[in-house]
């Protein structure tokens, strides 16, 4: 018999939503972090450093700012920003704006 999947009692995943990442639709679930949704979609580079080195999620708790993206025109850490339907996400691949 296969093992039971791990589940947190009382936790229900949010509904499926679509957000735009650099004008491309990306499927996600409401309430999960943007960093999680982007990683699940195969998007690992979220910005480039001023020197051009790729950066992505690092600490996962908002302290390092490595996952900074633009959400509806405002710079926010992807690991601390919950997914909402219709968000317009811009990766910062050209360095700080």
Backbone atoms as SQL, in Angstrom:
CREATE TABLE atoms (id INTEGER PRIMARY KEY, chain TEXT, resi INTEGER, resn TEXT, atom TEXT, x REAL, y REAL, z REAL);
INSERT INTO atoms VALUES
  (1, 'A', 1, 'UNK', 'N', 0.846, -1.169, 0.000),
  (2, 'A', 1, 'UNK', 'CA', 0.000, 0.000, 0.000),
  (3, 'A', 1, 'UNK', 'C', 0.901, 1.246, 0.000),
  (4, 'A', 2, 'UNK', 'N', 0.635, 2.215, -0.916),
  (5, 'A', 2, 'UNK', 'CA', 1.466, 3.425, -0.953),
  (6, 'A', 2, 'UNK', 'C', 1.239, 4.277, 0.294),
  (7, 'A', 3, 'UNK', 'N', 2.253, 5.032, 0.692),
  (8, 'A', 3, 'UNK', 'CA', 2.082, 5.889, 1.868),
  (9, 'A', 3, 'UNK', 'C', 1.059, 6.982, 1.592),
  (10, 'A', 4, 'UNK', 'N', 0.409, 7.442, 2.643),
  (11, 'A', 4, 'UNK', 'CA', -0.560, 8.529, 2.520),
  (12, 'A', 4, 'UNK', 'C', 0.180, 9.826, 2.196),
  (13, 'A', 5, 'UNK', 'N', -0.363, 10.644, 1.290),
  (14, 'A', 5, 'UNK', 'CA', 0.296, 11.924, 1.018),
  (15, 'A', 5, 'UNK', 'C', 0.267, 12.810, 2.261),
  (16, 'A', 6, 'UNK', 'N', 1.306, 13.604, 2.401),
  (17, 'A', 6, 'UNK', 'CA', 1.369, 14.509, 3.545),
  (18, 'A', 6, 'UNK', 'C', 0.368, 15.655, 3.358),
  (19, 'A', 7, 'UNK', 'N', -0.419, 15.883, 4.349),
  (20, 'A', 7, 'UNK', 'CA', -1.403, 16.954, 4.326),
  (21, 'A', 7, 'UNK', 'C', -1.452, 17.622, 5.683),
  (22, 'A', 8, 'UNK', 'N', -1.709, 18.911, 5.692),
  (23, 'A', 8, 'UNK', 'CA', -1.887, 19.646, 6.935),
  (24, 'A', 8, 'UNK', 'C', -3.379, 19.683, 7.216),
  (25, 'A', 9, 'UNK', 'N', -3.777, 19.155, 8.356),
  (26, 'A', 9, 'UNK', 'CA', -5.202, 19.092, 8.696),
  (27, 'A', 9, 'UNK', 'C', -5.817, 20.485, 8.653),
  (28, 'A', 10, 'UNK', 'N', -6.949, 20.594, 7.999),
  (29, 'A', 10, 'UNK', 'CA', -7.669, 21.850, 7.947),
  (30, 'A', 10, 'UNK', 'C', -7.177, 22.829, 6.893),
  (31, 'A', 11, 'UNK', 'N', -6.137, 22.467, 6.146),
  (32, 'A', 11, 'UNK', 'CA', -5.604, 23.369, 5.120),
  (33, 'A', 11, 'UNK', 'C', -6.239, 23.048, 3.784),
  (34, 'A', 12, 'UNK', 'N', -6.719, 24.061, 3.105),
  (35, 'A', 12, 'UNK', 'CA', -7.263, 23.888, 1.759),
  (36, 'A', 12, 'UNK', 'C', -6.529, 24.836, 0.819),
  (37, 'A', 13, 'UNK', 'N', -6.075, 24.316, -0.292),
  (38, 'A', 13, 'UNK', 'CA', -5.385, 25.131, -1.288),
  (39, 'A', 13, 'UNK', 'C', -6.368, 26.126, -1.887),
  (40, 'A', 14, 'UNK', 'N', -5.889, 27.328, -2.197),
  (41, 'A', 14, 'UNK', 'CA', -6.729, 28.330, -2.841),
  (42, 'A', 14, 'UNK', 'C', -7.113, 27.907, -4.245),
  (43, 'A', 15, 'UNK', 'N', -8.046, 28.612, -4.804),
  (44, 'A', 15, 'UNK', 'CA', -8.518, 28.308, -6.147),
  (45, 'A', 15, 'UNK', 'C', -7.485, 28.631, -7.208),
  (46, 'A', 16, 'UNK', 'N', -7.616, 27.977, -8.346),
  (47, 'A', 16, 'UNK', 'CA', -6.708, 28.212, -9.469),
  (48, 'A', 16, 'UNK', 'C', -6.949, 29.611, -10.030),
  (49, 'A', 17, 'UNK', 'N', -5.855, 30.336, -10.288),
  (50, 'A', 17, 'UNK', 'CA', -5.923, 31.682, -10.858),
  (51, 'A', 17, 'UNK', 'C', -4.854, 31.806, -11.935),
  (52, 'A', 18, 'UNK', 'N', -4.933, 32.874, -12.687),
  (53, 'A', 18, 'UNK', 'CA', -3.916, 33.174, -13.691),
  (54, 'A', 18, 'UNK', 'C', -3.352, 34.555, -13.400),
  (55, 'A', 19, 'UNK', 'N', -2.035, 34.657, -13.471),
  (56, 'A', 19, 'UNK', 'CA', -1.392, 35.957, -13.361),
  (57, 'A', 19, 'UNK', 'C', -0.515, 36.139, -14.579),
  (58, 'A', 20, 'UNK', 'N', -0.116, 37.370, -14.843),
  (59, 'A', 20, 'UNK', 'CA', 0.737, 37.650, -15.987),
  (60, 'A', 20, 'UNK', 'C', 2.154, 37.906, -15.513),
  (61, 'A', 21, 'UNK', 'N', 3.100, 37.209, -16.113),
  (62, 'A', 21, 'UNK', 'CA', 4.512, 37.392, -15.805),
  (63, 'A', 21, 'UNK', 'C', 5.185, 37.851, -17.093),
  (64, 'A', 22, 'UNK', 'N', 5.571, 39.118, -17.116),
  (65, 'A', 22, 'UNK', 'CA', 6.135, 39.714, -18.335),
  (66, 'A', 22, 'UNK', 'C', 5.233, 39.418, -19.535),
  (67, 'A', 23, 'UNK', 'N', 3.940, 39.636, -19.338),
  (68, 'A', 23, 'UNK', 'CA', 2.893, 39.488, -20.366),
  (69, 'A', 23, 'UNK', 'C', 2.584, 38.043, -20.765),
  (70, 'A', 24, 'UNK', 'N', 3.125, 37.060, -20.032),
  (71, 'A', 24, 'UNK', 'CA', 2.810, 35.651, -20.305),
  (72, 'A', 24, 'UNK', 'C', 1.897, 35.129, -19.206),
  (73, 'A', 25, 'UNK', 'N', 0.830, 34.417, -19.537),
  (74, 'A', 25, 'UNK', 'CA', -0.037, 33.860, -18.488),
  (75, 'A', 25, 'UNK', 'C', 0.658, 32.729, -17.736),
  (76, 'A', 26, 'UNK', 'N', 0.527, 32.745, -16.426),
  (77, 'A', 26, 'UNK', 'CA', 1.094, 31.712, -15.561),
  (78, 'A', 26, 'UNK', 'C', -0.003, 31.239, -14.623),
  (79, 'A', 27, 'UNK', 'N', -0.202, 29.931, -14.549),
  (80, 'A', 27, 'UNK', 'CA', -1.198, 29.352, -13.645),
  (81, 'A', 27, 'UNK', 'C', -0.633, 29.297, -12.236),
  (82, 'A', 28, 'UNK', 'N', -1.474, 29.577, -11.255),
  (83, 'A', 28, 'UNK', 'CA', -1.057, 29.566, -9.852),
  (84, 'A', 28, 'UNK', 'C', -2.285, 29.267, -8.996),
  (85, 'A', 29, 'UNK', 'N', -2.086, 29.272, -7.687),
  (86, 'A', 29, 'UNK', 'CA', -3.183, 29.071, -6.748),
  (87, 'A', 29, 'UNK', 'C', -3.247, 30.274, -5.811),
  (88, 'A', 30, 'UNK', 'N', -4.431, 30.826, -5.660),
  (89, 'A', 30, 'UNK', 'CA', -4.628, 31.997, -4.805),
  (90, 'A', 30, 'UNK', 'C', -4.087, 31.722, -3.407),
  (91, 'A', 31, 'UNK', 'N', -3.353, 32.698, -2.877),
  (92, 'A', 31, 'UNK', 'CA', -2.845, 32.600, -1.523),
  (93, 'A', 31, 'UNK', 'C', -1.436, 32.055, -1.395),
  (94, 'A', 32, 'UNK', 'N', -0.948, 31.297, -2.388),
  (95, 'A', 32, 'UNK', 'CA', 0.434, 30.841, -2.290),
  (96, 'A', 32, 'UNK', 'C', 1.345, 32.026, -2.596),
  (97, 'A', 33, 'UNK', 'N', 2.604, 31.952, -2.220),
  (98, 'A', 33, 'UNK', 'CA', 3.506, 33.072, -2.484),
  (99, 'A', 33, 'UNK', 'C', 3.834, 33.139, -3.972),
  (100, 'A', 34, 'UNK', 'N', 4.126, 34.354, -4.434),
  (101, 'A', 34, 'UNK', 'CA', 4.545, 34.508, -5.825),
  (102, 'A', 34, 'UNK', 'C', 5.788, 33.678, -6.109),
  (103, 'A', 35, 'UNK', 'N', 6.711, 33.635, -5.166),
  (104, 'A', 35, 'UNK', 'CA', 7.932, 32.851, -5.364),
  (105, 'A', 35, 'UNK', 'C', 7.594, 31.382, -5.615),
  (106, 'A', 36, 'UNK', 'N', 6.651, 30.836, -4.859),
  (107, 'A', 36, 'UNK', 'CA', 6.229, 29.453, -5.037),
  (108, 'A', 36, 'UNK', 'C', 5.609, 29.256, -6.416),
  (109, 'A', 37, 'UNK', 'N', 4.718, 30.153, -6.796),
  (110, 'A', 37, 'UNK', 'CA', 4.040, 30.046, -8.094),
  (111, 'A', 37, 'UNK', 'C', 5.040, 30.138, -9.243),
  (112, 'A', 38, 'UNK', 'N', 5.991, 31.057, -9.134),
  (113, 'A', 38, 'UNK', 'CA', 6.981, 31.216, -10.199),
  (114, 'A', 38, 'UNK', 'C', 7.904, 30.004, -10.279),
  (115, 'A', 39, 'UNK', 'N', 8.320, 29.497, -9.140),
  (116, 'A', 39, 'UNK', 'CA', 9.161, 28.304, -9.123),
  (117, 'A', 39, 'UNK', 'C', 8.421, 27.109, -9.730),
  (118, 'A', 40, 'UNK', 'N', 7.152, 26.949, -9.371),
  (119, 'A', 40, 'UNK', 'CA', 6.347, 25.848, -9.919),
  (120, 'A', 40, 'UNK', 'C', 6.175, 25.972, -11.428),
  (121, 'A', 41, 'UNK', 'N', 6.200, 27.199, -11.934),
  (122, 'A', 41, 'UNK', 'CA', 6.067, 27.435, -13.373),
  (123, 'A', 41, 'UNK', 'C', 7.408, 27.343, -14.100),
  (124, 'A', 42, 'UNK', 'N', 8.484, 27.031, -13.363),
  (125, 'A', 42, 'UNK', 'CA', 9.794, 26.890, -13.967),
  (126, 'A', 42, 'UNK', 'C', 10.561, 28.192, -14.110),
  (127, 'A', 43, 'UNK', 'N', 10.063, 29.258, -13.483),
  (128, 'A', 43, 'UNK', 'CA', 10.730, 30.562, -13.540),
  (129, 'A', 43, 'UNK', 'C', 11.596, 30.692, -12.302),
  (130, 'A', 44, 'UNK', 'N', 12.893, 30.600, -12.476),
  (131, 'A', 44, 'UNK', 'CA', 13.810, 30.619, -11.341),
  (132, 'A', 44, 'UNK', 'C', 14.585, 31.928, -11.208),
  (133, 'A', 45, 'UNK', 'N', 14.846, 32.593, -12.330),
  (134, 'A', 45, 'UNK', 'CA', 15.533, 33.882, -12.288),
  (135, 'A', 45, 'UNK', 'C', 14.474, 34.971, -12.202),
  (136, 'A', 46, 'UNK', 'N', 14.473, 35.709, -11.092),
  (137, 'A', 46, 'UNK', 'CA', 13.463, 36.743, -10.864),
  (138, 'A', 46, 'UNK', 'C', 14.005, 38.140, -11.129),
  (139, 'A', 47, 'UNK', 'N', 15.303, 38.287, -11.020),
  (140, 'A', 47, 'UNK', 'CA', 15.934, 39.576, -11.299),
  (141, 'A', 47, 'UNK', 'C', 17.410, 39.317, -11.587),
  (142, 'A', 48, 'UNK', 'N', 18.076, 40.345, -12.066),
  (143, 'A', 48, 'UNK', 'CA', 19.524, 40.296, -12.230),
  (144, 'A', 48, 'UNK', 'C', 20.136, 41.321, -11.298),
  (145, 'A', 49, 'UNK', 'N', 21.310, 41.005, -10.784),
  (146, 'A', 49, 'UNK', 'CA', 22.028, 41.957, -9.940),
  (147, 'A', 49, 'UNK', 'C', 22.525, 43.103, -10.828),
  (148, 'A', 50, 'UNK', 'N', 22.959, 44.210, -10.222),
  (149, 'A', 50, 'UNK', 'CA', 23.515, 45.304, -11.035),
  (150, 'A', 50, 'UNK', 'C', 24.665, 44.841, -11.937),
  (151, 'A', 51, 'UNK', 'N', 25.376, 43.801, -11.533),
  (152, 'A', 51, 'UNK', 'CA', 26.456, 43.254, -12.357),
  (153, 'A', 51, 'UNK', 'C', 25.992, 42.255, -13.400),
  (154, 'A', 52, 'UNK', 'N', 24.693, 41.937, -13.415),
  (155, 'A', 52, 'UNK', 'CA', 24.131, 41.033, -14.410),
  (156, 'A', 52, 'UNK', 'C', 23.971, 39.593, -13.976),
  (157, 'A', 53, 'UNK', 'N', 24.329, 39.270, -12.725),
  (158, 'A', 53, 'UNK', 'CA', 24.206, 37.887, -12.255),
  (159, 'A', 53, 'UNK', 'C', 22.739, 37.555, -11.953),
  (160, 'A', 54, 'UNK', 'N', 22.274, 36.365, -12.319),
  (161, 'A', 54, 'UNK', 'CA', 20.877, 35.996, -12.049),
  (162, 'A', 54, 'UNK', 'C', 20.616, 35.839, -10.558),
  (163, 'A', 55, 'UNK', 'N', 19.436, 36.257, -10.129),
  (164, 'A', 55, 'UNK', 'CA', 19.020, 36.150, -8.733),
  (165, 'A', 55, 'UNK', 'C', 17.621, 35.542, -8.687),
  (166, 'A', 56, 'UNK', 'N', 17.348, 34.795, -7.609),
  (167, 'A', 56, 'UNK', 'CA', 16.038, 34.190, -7.415),
  (168, 'A', 56, 'UNK', 'C', 15.750, 34.091, -5.941),
  (169, 'A', 57, 'UNK', 'N', 14.797, 33.245, -5.589),
  (170, 'A', 57, 'UNK', 'CA', 14.446, 33.082, -4.184),
  (171, 'A', 57, 'UNK', 'C', 15.645, 32.510, -3.432),
  (172, 'A', 58, 'UNK', 'N', 15.956, 33.098, -2.277),
  (173, 'A', 58, 'UNK', 'CA', 17.097, 32.652, -1.486),
  (174, 'A', 58, 'UNK', 'C', 16.667, 32.343, -0.055),
  (175, 'A', 59, 'UNK', 'N', 16.248, 33.336, 0.695),
  (176, 'A', 59, 'UNK', 'CA', 15.953, 33.107, 2.116),
  (177, 'A', 59, 'UNK', 'C', 14.517, 32.646, 2.350),
  (178, 'A', 60, 'UNK', 'N', 13.600, 33.036, 1.479),
  (179, 'A', 60, 'UNK', 'CA', 12.203, 32.633, 1.615),
  (180, 'A', 60, 'UNK', 'C', 11.444, 33.332, 2.740),
  (181, 'A', 61, 'UNK', 'N', 12.043, 34.372, 3.346),
  (182, 'A', 61, 'UNK', 'CA', 11.349, 35.064, 4.448),
  (183, 'A', 61, 'UNK', 'C', 11.429, 36.584, 4.337),
  (184, 'A', 62, 'UNK', 'N', 11.842, 37.094, 3.197),
  (185, 'A', 62, 'UNK', 'CA', 11.796, 38.524, 2.949),
  (186, 'A', 62, 'UNK', 'C', 12.971, 39.330, 3.449),
  (187, 'A', 63, 'UNK', 'N', 13.995, 38.679, 3.987),
  (188, 'A', 63, 'UNK', 'CA', 15.125, 39.420, 4.555),
  (189, 'A', 63, 'UNK', 'C', 16.171, 39.804, 3.510),
  (190, 'A', 64, 'UNK', 'N', 16.363, 38.988, 2.489),
  (191, 'A', 64, 'UNK', 'CA', 17.507, 39.200, 1.591),
  (192, 'A', 64, 'UNK', 'C', 17.182, 40.062, 0.368),
  (193, 'A', 65, 'UNK', 'N', 15.942, 40.165, -0.023),
  (194, 'A', 65, 'UNK', 'CA', 15.507, 40.944, -1.196),
  (195, 'A', 65, 'UNK', 'C', 16.008, 40.379, -2.526),
  (196, 'A', 66, 'UNK', 'N', 16.489, 39.148, -2.544),
  (197, 'A', 66, 'UNK', 'CA', 16.967, 38.548, -3.790),
  (198, 'A', 66, 'UNK', 'C', 15.822, 38.252, -4.762),
  (199, 'A', 67, 'UNK', 'N', 14.611, 38.094, -4.252),
  (200, 'A', 67, 'UNK', 'CA', 13.472, 37.733, -5.103),
  (201, 'A', 67, 'UNK', 'C', 12.588, 38.930, -5.441),
  (202, 'A', 68, 'UNK', 'N', 13.146, 40.128, -5.408),
  (203, 'A', 68, 'UNK', 'CA', 12.379, 41.338, -5.672),
  (204, 'A', 68, 'UNK', 'C', 11.840, 41.338, -7.102),
  (205, 'A', 69, 'UNK', 'N', 10.537, 41.523, -7.234),
  (206, 'A', 69, 'UNK', 'CA', 9.860, 41.636, -8.523),
  (207, 'A', 69, 'UNK', 'C', 8.926, 42.840, -8.454),
  (208, 'A', 70, 'UNK', 'N', 8.390, 43.249, -9.586),
  (209, 'A', 70, 'UNK', 'CA', 7.385, 44.312, -9.595),
  (210, 'A', 70, 'UNK', 'C', 6.013, 43.677, -9.683),
  (211, 'A', 71, 'UNK', 'N', 5.153, 44.037, -8.744),
  (212, 'A', 71, 'UNK', 'CA', 3.786, 43.527, -8.691),
  (213, 'A', 71, 'UNK', 'C', 2.855, 44.713, -8.899),
  (214, 'A', 72, 'UNK', 'N', 2.171, 44.712, -10.029),
  (215, 'A', 72, 'UNK', 'CA', 1.286, 45.828, -10.366),
  (216, 'A', 72, 'UNK', 'C', 2.002, 47.164, -10.217),
  (217, 'A', 73, 'UNK', 'N', 3.285, 47.201, -10.644),
  (218, 'A', 73, 'UNK', 'CA', 4.058, 48.424, -10.655),
  (219, 'A', 73, 'UNK', 'C', 4.795, 48.764, -9.373),
  (220, 'A', 74, 'UNK', 'N', 4.705, 47.927, -8.346),
  (221, 'A', 74, 'UNK', 'CA', 5.348, 48.182, -7.059),
  (222, 'A', 74, 'UNK', 'C', 6.342, 47.070, -6.761),
  (223, 'A', 75, 'UNK', 'N', 7.576, 47.432, -6.404),
  (224, 'A', 75, 'UNK', 'CA', 8.603, 46.439, -6.074),
  (225, 'A', 75, 'UNK', 'C', 8.243, 45.736, -4.772),
  (226, 'A', 76, 'UNK', 'N', 8.212, 44.393, -4.810),
  (227, 'A', 76, 'UNK', 'CA', 7.870, 43.592, -3.640),
  (228, 'A', 76, 'UNK', 'C', 8.664, 42.295, -3.662),
  (229, 'A', 77, 'UNK', 'N', 9.000, 41.742, -2.478),
  (230, 'A', 77, 'UNK', 'CA', 9.656, 40.432, -2.455),
  (231, 'A', 77, 'UNK', 'C', 8.642, 39.336, -2.820),
  (232, 'A', 78, 'UNK', 'N', 8.990, 38.521, -3.794),
  (233, 'A', 78, 'UNK', 'CA', 8.069, 37.478, -4.261),
  (234, 'A', 78, 'UNK', 'C', 7.751, 36.454, -3.176),
  (235, 'A', 79, 'UNK', 'N', 8.686, 36.232, -2.248),
  (236, 'A', 79, 'UNK', 'CA', 8.464, 35.220, -1.210),
  (237, 'A', 79, 'UNK', 'C', 7.459, 35.675, -0.159),
  (238, 'A', 80, 'UNK', 'N', 7.160, 36.969, -0.102),
  (239, 'A', 80, 'UNK', 'CA', 6.252, 37.498, 0.913),
  (240, 'A', 80, 'UNK', 'C', 4.954, 38.039, 0.316),
  (241, 'A', 81, 'UNK', 'N', 4.771, 37.878, -0.975),
  (242, 'A', 81, 'UNK', 'CA', 3.612, 38.435, -1.663),
  (243, 'A', 81, 'UNK', 'C', 2.670, 37.324, -2.086),
  (244, 'A', 82, 'UNK', 'N', 1.439, 37.334, -1.560),
  (245, 'A', 82, 'UNK', 'CA', 0.487, 36.286, -1.951),
  (246, 'A', 82, 'UNK', 'C', -0.035, 36.488, -3.379),
  (247, 'A', 83, 'UNK', 'N', -0.290, 35.379, -4.041),
  (248, 'A', 83, 'UNK', 'CA', -0.853, 35.385, -5.393),
  (249, 'A', 83, 'UNK', 'C', -2.308, 35.832, -5.337),
  (250, 'A', 84, 'UNK', 'N', -2.663, 36.710, -6.284),
  (251, 'A', 84, 'UNK', 'CA', -4.051, 37.111, -6.515),
  (252, 'A', 84, 'UNK', 'C', -4.312, 37.009, -8.013),
  (253, 'A', 85, 'UNK', 'N', -5.524, 36.730, -8.379),
  (254, 'A', 85, 'UNK', 'CA', -5.885, 36.634, -9.792),
  (255, 'A', 85, 'UNK', 'C', -5.599, 37.954, -10.495),
  (256, 'A', 86, 'UNK', 'N', -5.030, 37.869, -11.690),
  (257, 'A', 86, 'UNK', 'CA', -4.841, 39.034, -12.529),
  (258, 'A', 86, 'UNK', 'C', -3.640, 39.899, -12.209),
  (259, 'A', 87, 'UNK', 'N', -2.791, 39.491, -11.271),
  (260, 'A', 87, 'UNK', 'CA', -1.612, 40.303, -10.962),
  (261, 'A', 87, 'UNK', 'C', -0.733, 40.456, -12.198),
  (262, 'A', 88, 'UNK', 'N', -0.116, 41.625, -12.331),
  (263, 'A', 88, 'UNK', 'CA', 0.825, 41.901, -13.403),
  (264, 'A', 88, 'UNK', 'C', 2.223, 41.900, -12.796),
  (265, 'A', 89, 'UNK', 'N', 2.987, 40.849, -13.068),
  (266, 'A', 89, 'UNK', 'CA', 4.312, 40.658, -12.485),
  (267, 'A', 89, 'UNK', 'C', 5.363, 40.991, -13.534),
  (268, 'A', 90, 'UNK', 'N', 6.332, 41.781, -13.135),
  (269, 'A', 90, 'UNK', 'CA', 7.463, 42.105, -14.009),
  (270, 'A', 90, 'UNK', 'C', 8.740, 41.627, -13.336),
  (271, 'A', 91, 'UNK', 'N', 9.454, 40.749, -14.014),
  (272, 'A', 91, 'UNK', 'CA', 10.753, 40.315, -13.516),
  (273, 'A', 91, 'UNK', 'C', 11.729, 41.452, -13.744),
  (274, 'A', 92, 'UNK', 'N', 12.688, 41.588, -12.857),
  (275, 'A', 92, 'UNK', 'CA', 13.617, 42.719, -12.936),
  (276, 'A', 92, 'UNK', 'C', 14.945, 42.254, -13.546),
  (277, 'A', 93, 'UNK', 'N', 14.878, 41.836, -14.791),
  (278, 'A', 93, 'UNK', 'CA', 16.045, 41.248, -15.446),
  (279, 'A', 93, 'UNK', 'C', 17.035, 42.288, -15.956),
  (280, 'A', 94, 'UNK', 'N', 16.663, 43.569, -15.916),
  (281, 'A', 94, 'UNK', 'CA', 17.563, 44.633, -16.339),
  (282, 'A', 94, 'UNK', 'C', 18.190, 45.348, -15.161),
  (283, 'A', 95, 'UNK', 'N', 18.091, 44.761, -13.965),
  (284, 'A', 95, 'UNK', 'CA', 18.636, 45.381, -12.765),
  (285, 'A', 95, 'UNK', 'C', 17.608, 46.297, -12.122),
  (286, 'A', 96, 'UNK', 'N', 17.975, 47.002, -11.052),
  (287, 'A', 96, 'UNK', 'CA', 17.031, 47.875, -10.355),
  (288, 'A', 96, 'UNK', 'C', 16.473, 48.947, -11.268),
  (289, 'A', 97, 'UNK', 'N', 15.218, 49.245, -11.081),
  (290, 'A', 97, 'UNK', 'CA', 14.544, 50.255, -11.912),
  (291, 'A', 97, 'UNK', 'C', 14.553, 51.592, -11.222);
